[in-house]
C-alpha cells in the first residue's frame, strides 16, 4: 500500500494545489498551517493512515516569493522525503520536478553502460545502440530475443548496433549464471560463437531445464559451449579452462551496473539510453528504435505491413 502511494506521488509530481490559510506567513508557519498542509497532502496523494506525515521548518528557496519545506512520509520502517514550495502568503503549496534541459538524460544513461569487449551484432558505427540486459533462462528474454533476431536486426540493417549485457536472476533461474559465464568464455575468443550460443539457448531453454539436477544442467551448458567453440574453431584448451574456472566476476559486474541503472527484471533494454522493460510487442520496440533514429538524424526503415489475424475480416469487409 505504501509503495503504491509513493508511485502515485511520483506520477503526479507536476502539481500545484491551494492551501487556504489567509493571513499566515511562510516565515512563521503555525501549527494550524502545518495541519492544513498535512490534510491536503493526505487527501491529494491518498496517504495511508498508518503513514506519518512530517513537515520540516521552512527554508529559503531559489524561487521568488516561495520558501522550501520537506514533507517526509514515515511508515515506521522507512522514511521518504519530498521537497515542496510554500508561497509566502501561505496560500499555495507546490511540488514539481526541476529539469536541466542542458543535459540529455538518455545520453547520461548510455555513458554509464560499459560495453567494452562485448559481442556486437549489427553496425558498430551505428548512431543507435540497443543494449539489452539478458538472462539466458528467462522465458520473457527468449521471447524478446526472438523478436530482435533475426527479424528486427534484418529490418534495421546497419542502422542499429545490438549488444547484450548479463543480468541473470539467480534467485529464480538456477542455471542462468553458469550459462552467462560459458557464453562469455566463447565471447572472449569469437563474436559469432557467443551469438550462436545465445541464439541456441534462447530457442532451447526447455532442453537445458529438462535435465535432471543442476549438475546435469551445467554439464549440458558446458557441452553446448564446447560444441559451439568447435564449430567456430576457437582454441579448445583455452575455452575448456575458462568454462572449468567459472569465473563470475564479469557477470556480477554487469549485474551491479544494471542495478545502478534501475534494472530490476529481464529483459531490460536501453535504446540510446532510453529504457524499455519486458518482452514488448514488435510494434512497440519499433516505435522506440524509430524515435531514437529520428533523434539521431537517421531515417527509420520502411516496416512491413502487419500480418492479418487468422479469421479476421479483410479490410473494408
GROMACS .gro file of C-alpha atoms in nm:
model
  317
    1UNK     CA    1   0.000   0.000   0.000
    2UNK     CA    2   0.283   0.238   0.094
    3UNK     CA    3   0.471   0.150  -0.227
    4UNK     CA    4   0.160   0.216  -0.438
    5UNK     CA    5   0.119   0.553  -0.270
    6UNK     CA    6   0.481   0.654  -0.340
    7UNK     CA    7   0.448   0.556  -0.706
    8UNK     CA    8   0.134   0.768  -0.726
    9UNK     CA    9   0.322   1.060  -0.575
   10UNK     CA   10   0.594   1.043  -0.840
   11UNK     CA   11   0.341   1.011  -1.120
   12UNK     CA   12   0.162   1.322  -1.003
   13UNK     CA   13   0.469   1.523  -0.911
   14UNK     CA   14   0.389   1.807  -1.152
   15UNK     CA   15   0.112   1.953  -0.945
   16UNK     CA   16   0.016   2.273  -0.777
   17UNK     CA   17  -0.269   2.287  -0.532
   18UNK     CA   18  -0.403   2.550  -0.294
   19UNK     CA   19  -0.369   2.553   0.078
   20UNK     CA   20  -0.615   2.812   0.205
   21UNK     CA   21  -0.468   2.991   0.502
   22UNK     CA   22  -0.539   3.360   0.477
   23UNK     CA   23  -0.318   3.577   0.691
   24UNK     CA   24  -0.045   3.317   0.756
   25UNK     CA   25   0.313   3.388   0.651
   26UNK     CA   26   0.575   3.141   0.534
   27UNK     CA   27   0.831   3.269   0.778
   28UNK     CA   28   0.611   3.185   1.075
   29UNK     CA   29   0.445   2.860   0.980
   30UNK     CA   30   0.195   2.789   1.254
   31UNK     CA   31   0.070   2.453   1.380
   32UNK     CA   32  -0.258   2.534   1.207
   33UNK     CA   33  -0.081   2.584   0.872
   34UNK     CA   34   0.107   2.258   0.916
   35UNK     CA   35  -0.224   2.083   0.982
   36UNK     CA   36  -0.368   2.229   0.663
   37UNK     CA   37  -0.063   2.113   0.467
   38UNK     CA   38  -0.090   1.763   0.612
   39UNK     CA   39  -0.462   1.741   0.533
   40UNK     CA   40  -0.406   1.850   0.174
   41UNK     CA   41  -0.115   1.610   0.122
   42UNK     CA   42  -0.301   1.315   0.277
   43UNK     CA   43  -0.612   1.384   0.071
   44UNK     CA   44  -0.443   1.454  -0.260
   45UNK     CA   45  -0.197   1.165  -0.252
   46UNK     CA   46  -0.424   0.925  -0.062
   47UNK     CA   47  -0.166   0.867   0.210
   48UNK     CA   48  -0.244   0.552   0.414
   49UNK     CA   49  -0.345   0.630   0.771
   50UNK     CA   50  -0.057   0.431   0.918
   51UNK     CA   51   0.195   0.656   0.738
   52UNK     CA   52   0.304   0.959   0.937
   53UNK     CA   53   0.340   1.295   0.760
   54UNK     CA   54   0.628   1.502   0.899
   55UNK     CA   55   0.671   1.866   0.795
   56UNK     CA   56   1.008   2.040   0.822
   57UNK     CA   57   1.078   2.403   0.916
   58UNK     CA   58   1.078   2.647   0.625
   59UNK     CA   59   1.396   2.748   0.447
   60UNK     CA   60   1.475   2.993   0.164
   61UNK     CA   61   1.424   2.876  -0.193
   62UNK     CA   62   1.561   2.992  -0.528
   63UNK     CA   63   1.211   3.089  -0.644
   64UNK     CA   64   1.082   3.441  -0.570
   65UNK     CA   65   0.804   3.462  -0.312
   66UNK     CA   66   0.836   3.093  -0.218
   67UNK     CA   67   1.007   2.913   0.068
   68UNK     CA   68   1.104   2.546   0.069
   69UNK     CA   69   0.990   2.275   0.304
   70UNK     CA   70   1.028   1.899   0.318
   71UNK     CA   71   0.737   1.662   0.370
   72UNK     CA   72   0.855   1.324   0.494
   73UNK     CA   73   0.641   1.010   0.480
   74UNK     CA   74   0.726   0.769   0.761
   75UNK     CA   75   0.579   0.417   0.769
   76UNK     CA   76   0.781   0.312   1.072
   77UNK     CA   77   1.037   0.121   0.868
   78UNK     CA   78   1.136   0.368   0.601
   79UNK     CA   79   1.124   0.744   0.553
   80UNK     CA   80   1.076   0.911   0.216
   81UNK     CA   81   1.137   1.288   0.196
   82UNK     CA   82   0.988   1.508  -0.078
   83UNK     CA   83   1.053   1.878  -0.130
   84UNK     CA   84   0.771   2.128  -0.173
   85UNK     CA   85   0.743   2.504  -0.216
   86UNK     CA   86   0.516   2.720   0.001
   87UNK     CA   87   0.415   3.068  -0.113
   88UNK     CA   88   0.496   3.336   0.138
   89UNK     CA   89   0.131   3.434   0.162
   90UNK     CA   90   0.064   3.079   0.286
   91UNK     CA   91  -0.193   3.004   0.017
   92UNK     CA   92  -0.013   2.784  -0.234
   93UNK     CA   93   0.179   2.460  -0.188
   94UNK     CA   94   0.360   2.340  -0.499
   95UNK     CA   95   0.558   2.034  -0.596
   96UNK     CA   96   0.728   1.994  -0.932
   97UNK     CA   97   1.040   1.847  -1.086
   98UNK     CA   98   1.318   2.078  -1.192
   99UNK     CA   99   1.484   1.954  -1.512
  100UNK     CA  100   1.814   2.070  -1.657
  101UNK     CA  101   1.748   2.097  -2.031
  102UNK     CA  102   2.120   2.134  -2.099
  103UNK     CA  103   2.171   1.767  -2.005
  104UNK     CA  104   2.048   1.474  -2.218
  105UNK     CA  105   1.929   1.214  -1.963
  106UNK     CA  106   1.942   0.929  -2.215
  107UNK     CA  107   2.298   1.014  -2.315
  108UNK     CA  108   2.393   1.023  -1.947
  109UNK     CA  109   2.250   0.671  -1.903
  110UNK     CA  110   2.427   0.540  -2.211
  111UNK     CA  111   2.759   0.674  -2.082
  112UNK     CA  112   2.714   0.465  -1.767
  113UNK     CA  113   2.689   0.139  -1.962
  114UNK     CA  114   3.023  -0.030  -2.017
  115UNK     CA  115   3.015  -0.215  -2.350
  116UNK     CA  116   3.389  -0.257  -2.383
  117UNK     CA  117   3.468  -0.601  -2.520
  118UNK     CA  118   3.103  -0.705  -2.551
  119UNK     CA  119   2.998  -0.906  -2.858
  120UNK     CA  120   2.819  -0.694  -3.116
  121UNK     CA  121   2.557  -0.757  -3.380
  122UNK     CA  122   2.476  -0.504  -3.648
  123UNK     CA  123   2.679  -0.195  -3.726
  124UNK     CA  124   2.948  -0.097  -3.474
  125UNK     CA  125   2.936   0.257  -3.614
  126UNK     CA  126   2.557   0.292  -3.596
  127UNK     CA  127   2.414   0.606  -3.437
  128UNK     CA  128   2.163   0.400  -3.240
  129UNK     CA  129   2.285   0.146  -2.984
  130UNK     CA  130   2.047  -0.105  -2.825
  131UNK     CA  131   2.188  -0.260  -2.506
  132UNK     CA  132   1.981  -0.545  -2.365
  133UNK     CA  133   2.028  -0.682  -2.012
  134UNK     CA  134   1.958  -1.051  -2.065
  135UNK     CA  135   1.904  -1.376  -1.873
  136UNK     CA  136   1.951  -1.699  -2.069
  137UNK     CA  137   1.695  -1.887  -1.858
  138UNK     CA  138   1.427  -1.616  -1.864
  139UNK     CA  139   1.127  -1.707  -2.086
  140UNK     CA  140   1.047  -1.340  -2.148
  141UNK     CA  141   1.408  -1.286  -2.257
  142UNK     CA  142   1.363  -1.572  -2.501
  143UNK     CA  143   1.056  -1.402  -2.644
  144UNK     CA  144   1.239  -1.069  -2.673
  145UNK     CA  145   1.542  -1.238  -2.831
  146UNK     CA  146   1.322  -1.395  -3.097
  147UNK     CA  147   1.169  -1.053  -3.166
  148UNK     CA  148   1.511  -0.894  -3.211
  149UNK     CA  149   1.688  -1.170  -3.403
  150UNK     CA  150   1.684  -1.214  -3.689
  151UNK     CA  151   1.367  -1.010  -3.755
  152UNK     CA  152   1.439  -0.659  -3.627
  153UNK     CA  153   1.813  -0.687  -3.687
  154UNK     CA  154   1.745  -0.769  -4.053
  155UNK     CA  155   1.479  -0.498  -4.076
  156UNK     CA  156   1.705  -0.223  -3.937
  157UNK     CA  157   2.019  -0.339  -4.116
  158UNK     CA  158   2.319  -0.118  -4.046
  159UNK     CA  159   2.114   0.145  -3.862
  160UNK     CA  160   2.139  -0.021  -3.517
  161UNK     CA  161   2.415  -0.176  -3.307
  162UNK     CA  162   2.293  -0.459  -3.079
  163UNK     CA  163   2.474  -0.551  -2.756
  164UNK     CA  164   2.384  -0.791  -2.473
  165UNK     CA  165   2.481  -0.748  -2.108
  166UNK     CA  166   2.440  -1.012  -1.836
  167UNK     CA  167   2.170  -0.992  -1.572
  168UNK     CA  168   2.092  -1.349  -1.458
  169UNK     CA  169   1.814  -1.363  -1.200
  170UNK     CA  170   1.997  -1.617  -0.988
  171UNK     CA  171   1.726  -1.640  -0.721
  172UNK     CA  172   1.478  -1.794  -0.965
  173UNK     CA  173   1.693  -1.916  -1.255
  174UNK     CA  174   1.948  -2.167  -1.122
  175UNK     CA  175   2.148  -2.223  -1.442
  176UNK     CA  176   2.139  -1.866  -1.580
  177UNK     CA  177   2.467  -1.759  -1.416
  178UNK     CA  178   2.651  -2.067  -1.545
  179UNK     CA  179   2.515  -2.004  -1.895
  180UNK     CA  180   2.631  -1.640  -1.883
  181UNK     CA  181   2.982  -1.744  -1.780
  182UNK     CA  182   3.003  -2.004  -2.058
  183UNK     CA  183   2.875  -1.750  -2.312
  184UNK     CA  184   3.142  -1.502  -2.204
  185UNK     CA  185   3.408  -1.769  -2.239
  186UNK     CA  186   3.304  -1.804  -2.602
  187UNK     CA  187   3.285  -1.425  -2.646
  188UNK     CA  188   3.643  -1.389  -2.527
  189UNK     CA  189   3.756  -1.572  -2.840
  190UNK     CA  190   3.486  -1.531  -3.102
  191UNK     CA  191   3.198  -1.285  -3.150
  192UNK     CA  192   2.988  -1.520  -3.363
  193UNK     CA  193   3.034  -1.810  -3.120
  194UNK     CA  194   2.875  -1.601  -2.845
  195UNK     CA  195   2.575  -1.503  -3.053
  196UNK     CA  196   2.512  -1.851  -3.188
  197UNK     CA  197   2.529  -1.989  -2.833
  198UNK     CA  198   2.285  -1.717  -2.721
  199UNK     CA  199   2.052  -1.799  -3.011
  200UNK     CA  200   2.055  -2.167  -2.925
  201UNK     CA  201   1.990  -2.120  -2.555
  202UNK     CA  202   1.704  -1.877  -2.611
  203UNK     CA  203   1.548  -2.118  -2.861
  204UNK     CA  204   1.602  -2.428  -2.646
  205UNK     CA  205   1.561  -2.332  -2.281
  206UNK     CA  206   1.346  -2.641  -2.217
  207UNK     CA  207   1.629  -2.866  -2.332
  208UNK     CA  208   1.854  -2.738  -2.053
  209UNK     CA  209   1.575  -2.711  -1.797
  210UNK     CA  210   1.469  -3.069  -1.873
  211UNK     CA  211   1.799  -3.209  -1.746
  212UNK     CA  212   1.760  -3.376  -1.407
  213UNK     CA  213   1.952  -3.184  -1.145
  214UNK     CA  214   2.170  -2.878  -1.152
  215UNK     CA  215   2.491  -3.068  -1.226
  216UNK     CA  216   2.331  -3.220  -1.535
  217UNK     CA  217   2.213  -2.876  -1.647
  218UNK     CA  218   2.561  -2.732  -1.602
  219UNK     CA  219   2.714  -3.024  -1.791
  220UNK     CA  220   2.470  -2.969  -2.078
  221UNK     CA  221   2.561  -2.600  -2.094
  222UNK     CA  222   2.933  -2.679  -2.095
  223UNK     CA  223   2.890  -2.940  -2.367
  224UNK     CA  224   2.696  -2.697  -2.585
  225UNK     CA  225   2.962  -2.429  -2.535
  226UNK     CA  226   3.241  -2.667  -2.632
  227UNK     CA  227   3.049  -2.778  -2.943
  228UNK     CA  228   2.989  -2.418  -3.039
  229UNK     CA  229   3.356  -2.340  -2.988
  230UNK     CA  230   3.449  -2.632  -3.212
  231UNK     CA  231   3.212  -2.503  -3.482
  232UNK     CA  232   3.380  -2.162  -3.473
  233UNK     CA  233   3.727  -2.313  -3.445
  234UNK     CA  234   3.819  -2.141  -3.118
  235UNK     CA  235   4.114  -2.259  -2.910
  236UNK     CA  236   3.962  -2.559  -2.731
  237UNK     CA  237   4.211  -2.577  -2.443
  238UNK     CA  238   4.163  -2.212  -2.355
  239UNK     CA  239   3.783  -2.243  -2.379
  240UNK     CA  240   3.777  -2.553  -2.163
  241UNK     CA  241   3.990  -2.388  -1.895
  242UNK     CA  242   3.761  -2.082  -1.892
  243UNK     CA  243   3.449  -2.298  -1.861
  244UNK     CA  244   3.603  -2.503  -1.582
  245UNK     CA  245   3.707  -2.192  -1.387
  246UNK     CA  246   3.352  -2.049  -1.386
  247UNK     CA  247   3.475  -1.700  -1.301
  248UNK     CA  248   3.160  -1.496  -1.226
  249UNK     CA  249   3.340  -1.163  -1.181
  250UNK     CA  250   3.241  -1.007  -1.514
  251UNK     CA  251   2.881  -1.128  -1.489
  252UNK     CA  252   2.842  -0.986  -1.138
  253UNK     CA  253   2.993  -0.656  -1.252
  254UNK     CA  254   2.731  -0.640  -1.528
  255UNK     CA  255   2.456  -0.715  -1.276
  256UNK     CA  256   2.582  -0.442  -1.045
  257UNK     CA  257   2.590  -0.198  -1.336
  258UNK     CA  258   2.233  -0.291  -1.431
  259UNK     CA  259   2.110  -0.238  -1.076
  260UNK     CA  260   2.264   0.109  -1.080
  261UNK     CA  261   2.063   0.184  -1.395
  262UNK     CA  262   1.737   0.070  -1.237
  263UNK     CA  263   1.723  -0.278  -1.390
  264UNK     CA  264   1.506  -0.498  -1.170
  265UNK     CA  265   1.387  -0.762  -1.416
  266UNK     CA  266   1.471  -0.901  -1.757
  267UNK     CA  267   1.468  -0.822  -2.036
  268UNK     CA  268   1.554  -0.455  -1.987
  269UNK     CA  269   1.680  -0.277  -2.295
  270UNK     CA  270   1.832   0.068  -2.334
  271UNK     CA  271   1.797   0.223  -2.681
  272UNK     CA  272   2.042   0.515  -2.690
  273UNK     CA  273   1.983   0.530  -2.316
  274UNK     CA  274   1.601   0.515  -2.322
  275UNK     CA  275   1.488   0.223  -2.105
  276UNK     CA  276   1.219  -0.020  -2.213
  277UNK     CA  277   1.114  -0.310  -1.991
  278UNK     CA  278   0.983  -0.653  -2.076
  279UNK     CA  279   0.917  -0.854  -2.390
  280UNK     CA  280   0.724  -0.582  -2.570
  281UNK     CA  281   0.526  -0.638  -2.890
  282UNK     CA  282   0.735  -0.577  -3.200
  283UNK     CA  283   0.540  -0.260  -3.285
  284UNK     CA  284   0.639  -0.100  -2.952
  285UNK     CA  285   1.004  -0.192  -2.995
  286UNK     CA  286   0.997  -0.044  -3.345
  287UNK     CA  287   0.848   0.278  -3.208
  288UNK     CA  288   1.139   0.321  -2.964
  289UNK     CA  289   1.400   0.237  -3.228
  290UNK     CA  290   1.243   0.471  -3.483
  291UNK     CA  291   1.229   0.757  -3.231
  292UNK     CA  292   1.597   0.708  -3.149
  293UNK     CA  293   1.687   0.703  -3.519
  294UNK     CA  294   1.497   1.024  -3.591
  295UNK     CA  295   1.660   1.196  -3.295
  296UNK     CA  296   1.997   1.087  -3.434
  297UNK     CA  297   1.910   1.226  -3.778
  298UNK     CA  298   1.862   0.886  -3.941
  299UNK     CA  299   1.553   0.789  -4.142
  300UNK     CA  300   1.387   0.475  -3.999
  301UNK     CA  301   1.333   0.181  -4.234
  302UNK     CA  302   1.002   0.109  -4.402
  303UNK     CA  303   0.824  -0.153  -4.193
  304UNK     CA  304   0.629  -0.447  -4.332
  305UNK     CA  305   0.252  -0.436  -4.310
  306UNK     CA  306   0.108  -0.612  -4.002
  307UNK     CA  307   0.015  -0.974  -4.056
  308UNK     CA  308  -0.366  -1.010  -4.054
  309UNK     CA  309  -0.508  -1.212  -3.765
  310UNK     CA  310  -0.628  -1.555  -3.877
  311UNK     CA  311  -1.003  -1.548  -3.919
  312UNK     CA  312  -1.025  -1.169  -3.911
  313UNK     CA  313  -1.225  -0.999  -4.186
  314UNK     CA  314  -1.029  -0.833  -4.464
  315UNK     CA  315  -1.014  -0.451  -4.457
  316UNK     CA  316  -1.333  -0.295  -4.585
  317UNK     CA  317  -1.538  -0.611  -4.535
   0.00000   0.00000   0.00000
